[in-house]
Amino acid sequence: VNGPLKVESWDKNQVSVEVTKTVHASDTEEAAEYFADLRVEIKSGDDFLQIKTRYPNEVGGGFFDWLFHGGSRYGGVEYVLKVPSTVRLEVGSTNGSITVRQVIGKVKAYSTNGRITLEEVGGVVEGSTTNGGITARISDKVELRELRLGTTNGGITVYCPEGINADVYAH
């Protein structure tokens, strides 16, 4: 995803997905073409939902798109997901931030070139990023069973509720 990804819990036993595509180009025709080629693919089953962003450059653009279009076409996708609070969540992003709010199931968030913010999380929480920091705010409403955070080229800040009982290992 080239753009922010936000996940927050709600009190329904279903998932809501809001997608916003943004395209920049030198003219309307190029913008319309890029917009049509910028695809969001959604697959679902009884116990999973998979969302992927497919950029036009993934189909062979890259250097040649830059050469023939002068790098004048680019775009991004922003996702806002609402999920049940106890969902098993795995989210990833390239060149975009990730924010997860009030999810207390199993959370795994990973990013390249993006910040990760985990707010009011609990259960099993894992976050890793390259070229971005991580902020985690642990929920006081549910037990934190495991917390694993890692970053390259960024800092990690963890806020814990008063009276938390935890072993902390840092290196």
Short mmCIF file of C-alpha atoms in Angstrom, two decimals:
data_model
loop_
_atom_site.label_atom_id
_atom_site.label_comp_id
_atom_site.label_asym_id
_atom_site.label_seq_id
_atom_site.Cartn_x
_atom_site.Cartn_y
_atom_site.Cartn_z
CA VAL A 1 0.00 0.00 0.00
CA ASN A 2 1.31 3.44 -0.93
CA GLY A 3 -0.74 5.33 1.61
CA PRO A 4 -2.03 5.07 5.15
CA LEU A 5 -3.76 2.00 6.53
CA LYS A 6 -6.06 2.47 9.53
CA VAL A 7 -7.76 -0.34 11.44
CA GLU A 8 -10.14 0.23 14.32
CA SER A 9 -12.50 -2.02 16.22
CA TRP A 10 -16.25 -1.73 16.40
CA ASP A 11 -19.04 -3.67 18.10
CA LYS A 12 -20.23 -5.58 15.03
CA ASN A 13 -19.29 -9.12 13.97
CA GLN A 14 -18.40 -8.01 10.45
CA VAL A 15 -15.69 -6.09 8.63
CA SER A 16 -16.09 -2.75 6.89
CA VAL A 17 -13.54 -1.65 4.27
CA GLU A 18 -13.31 1.94 3.00
CA VAL A 19 -10.93 2.52 0.09
CA THR A 20 -9.78 5.89 -1.27
CA LYS A 21 -7.65 5.91 -4.42
CA THR A 22 -5.65 9.05 -5.26
CA VAL A 23 -3.94 9.57 -8.62
CA HIS A 24 -1.63 12.30 -9.91
CA ALA A 25 -0.83 12.67 -13.61
CA SER A 26 0.11 15.33 -16.14
CA ASP A 27 -3.31 15.27 -17.81
CA THR A 28 -6.84 13.92 -17.35
CA GLU A 29 -6.42 11.05 -19.82
CA GLU A 30 -3.29 9.72 -18.11
CA ALA A 31 -4.96 10.12 -14.71
CA ALA A 32 -8.02 8.14 -15.85
CA GLU A 33 -5.82 5.39 -17.30
CA TYR A 34 -3.71 5.12 -14.14
CA PHE A 35 -6.83 5.21 -11.94
CA ALA A 36 -8.37 2.31 -13.88
CA ASP A 37 -5.13 0.31 -13.66
CA LEU A 38 -4.72 0.96 -9.90
CA ARG A 39 -6.65 -2.01 -8.58
CA VAL A 40 -7.86 -3.17 -5.20
CA GLU A 41 -8.36 -6.94 -5.02
CA ILE A 42 -10.47 -8.38 -2.21
CA LYS A 43 -10.77 -12.09 -1.44
CA SER A 44 -12.76 -13.47 1.46
CA GLY A 45 -13.75 -16.74 3.03
CA ASP A 46 -15.43 -17.96 6.19
CA ASP A 47 -12.49 -16.97 8.38
CA PHE A 48 -10.35 -14.55 6.36
CA LEU A 49 -10.33 -11.33 4.38
CA GLN A 50 -7.40 -10.56 2.09
CA ILE A 51 -6.95 -7.16 0.47
CA LYS A 52 -4.18 -6.39 -2.01
CA THR A 53 -3.32 -3.25 -3.92
CA ARG A 54 -2.09 -3.73 -7.48
CA TYR A 55 -0.22 -0.78 -8.96
CA PRO A 56 0.11 -0.27 -12.73
CA ASN A 57 3.90 -0.39 -12.42
CA GLU A 58 3.68 -3.96 -11.12
CA VAL A 59 2.69 -5.02 -14.62
CA GLY A 60 6.01 -3.96 -16.12
CA GLY A 61 6.02 -0.13 -15.89
CA GLY A 62 8.85 0.90 -13.59
CA PHE A 63 11.76 2.36 -15.53
CA PHE A 64 9.87 2.49 -18.83
CA ASP A 65 6.91 4.26 -17.26
CA TRP A 66 9.34 6.82 -15.90
CA LEU A 67 11.13 7.07 -19.27
CA PHE A 68 8.01 7.52 -21.41
CA HIS A 69 5.80 9.37 -18.95
CA GLY A 70 8.51 11.29 -17.12
CA GLY A 71 7.48 9.81 -13.79
CA SER A 72 4.42 12.03 -14.01
CA ARG A 73 1.93 9.29 -13.09
CA TYR A 74 1.68 8.00 -9.55
CA GLY A 75 -0.97 7.17 -7.04
CA GLY A 76 -1.80 5.79 -3.65
CA VAL A 77 -4.52 3.97 -1.81
CA GLU A 78 -5.80 4.70 1.69
CA TYR A 79 -7.63 2.02 3.62
CA VAL A 80 -9.86 2.37 6.66
CA LEU A 81 -11.01 -0.96 8.11
CA LYS A 82 -13.44 -1.58 10.95
CA VAL A 83 -13.13 -5.02 12.52
CA PRO A 84 -14.41 -6.94 15.57
CA SER A 85 -12.12 -6.20 18.53
CA THR A 86 -11.03 -9.83 19.01
CA VAL A 87 -10.14 -10.46 15.36
CA ARG A 88 -6.85 -12.08 14.32
CA LEU A 89 -5.31 -9.24 12.30
CA GLU A 90 -2.33 -9.20 9.96
CA VAL A 91 -1.65 -5.96 8.08
CA GLY A 92 1.30 -4.84 5.97
CA SER A 93 2.29 -1.73 4.08
CA THR A 94 5.03 -0.36 1.87
CA ASN A 95 5.45 3.44 1.89
CA GLY A 96 2.57 4.08 4.23
CA SER A 97 1.77 4.31 7.90
CA ILE A 98 -0.25 1.73 9.82
CA THR A 99 -2.55 2.57 12.72
CA VAL A 100 -4.38 -0.13 14.71
CA ARG A 101 -6.86 0.97 17.39
CA GLN A 102 -8.55 -1.10 20.10
CA VAL A 103 -7.88 -4.55 18.66
CA ILE A 104 -7.30 -7.08 21.44
CA GLY A 105 -7.02 -10.33 19.52
CA LYS A 106 -3.81 -11.24 17.75
CA VAL A 107 -2.24 -8.28 15.94
CA LYS A 108 0.65 -8.48 13.48
CA ALA A 109 1.62 -5.24 11.70
CA TYR A 110 4.62 -4.81 9.42
CA SER A 111 5.77 -1.95 7.23
CA THR A 112 8.58 -0.75 5.04
CA ASN A 113 9.04 3.02 4.98
CA GLY A 114 6.18 3.67 7.35
CA ARG A 115 5.36 4.34 10.98
CA ILE A 116 3.33 1.86 13.03
CA THR A 117 0.97 3.09 15.74
CA LEU A 118 -0.75 0.54 17.98
CA GLU A 119 -3.34 2.10 20.31
CA GLU A 120 -5.18 0.30 23.12
CA VAL A 121 -4.03 -3.14 21.95
CA GLY A 122 -3.81 -6.36 23.92
CA GLY A 123 -3.53 -10.12 23.55
CA VAL A 124 -0.62 -11.05 21.28
CA VAL A 125 0.88 -8.02 19.52
CA GLU A 126 3.69 -7.98 16.99
CA GLY A 127 5.01 -5.01 15.00
CA SER A 128 8.03 -4.52 12.77
CA THR A 129 9.13 -1.80 10.40
CA THR A 130 12.09 -0.61 8.40
CA ASN A 131 12.61 3.15 8.13
CA GLY A 132 9.91 4.03 10.61
CA GLY A 133 9.17 4.17 14.31
CA ILE A 134 6.70 2.23 16.42
CA THR A 135 4.45 3.54 19.16
CA ALA A 136 2.42 1.04 21.21
CA ARG A 137 -0.16 1.93 23.83
CA ILE A 138 -1.19 -1.17 25.77
CA SER A 139 -4.85 -1.57 26.76
CA ASP A 140 -5.74 -1.69 30.45
CA LYS A 141 -8.92 -3.65 29.62
CA VAL A 142 -7.33 -6.93 28.55
CA GLU A 143 -4.22 -8.91 29.39
CA LEU A 144 -1.18 -8.43 27.21
CA ARG A 145 0.09 -11.96 26.59
CA GLU A 146 2.97 -11.10 24.29
CA LEU A 147 4.50 -7.97 22.76
CA ARG A 148 7.21 -8.09 20.09
CA LEU A 149 8.32 -4.89 18.39
CA GLY A 150 11.26 -4.27 16.09
CA THR A 151 12.48 -1.50 13.84
CA THR A 152 15.43 -0.55 11.70
CA ASN A 153 16.06 3.20 11.44
CA GLY A 154 13.39 4.25 13.92
CA GLY A 155 12.55 4.39 17.60
CA ILE A 156 10.15 2.35 19.71
CA THR A 157 7.93 3.85 22.41
CA VAL A 158 5.66 1.71 24.59
CA TYR A 159 3.03 3.07 26.98
CA CYS A 160 1.83 0.58 29.59
CA PRO A 161 -1.08 0.83 32.01
CA GLU A 162 -0.28 1.38 35.65
CA GLY A 163 0.44 -1.84 37.54
CA ILE A 164 1.22 -3.98 34.50
CA ASN A 165 3.01 -7.25 35.27
CA ALA A 166 5.48 -7.91 32.44
CA ASP A 167 8.98 -9.04 31.65
CA VAL A 168 10.78 -6.64 29.33
CA TYR A 169 13.75 -7.58 27.20
CA ALA A 170 15.44 -4.94 25.06
CA HIS A 171 18.57 -5.03 22.96
#
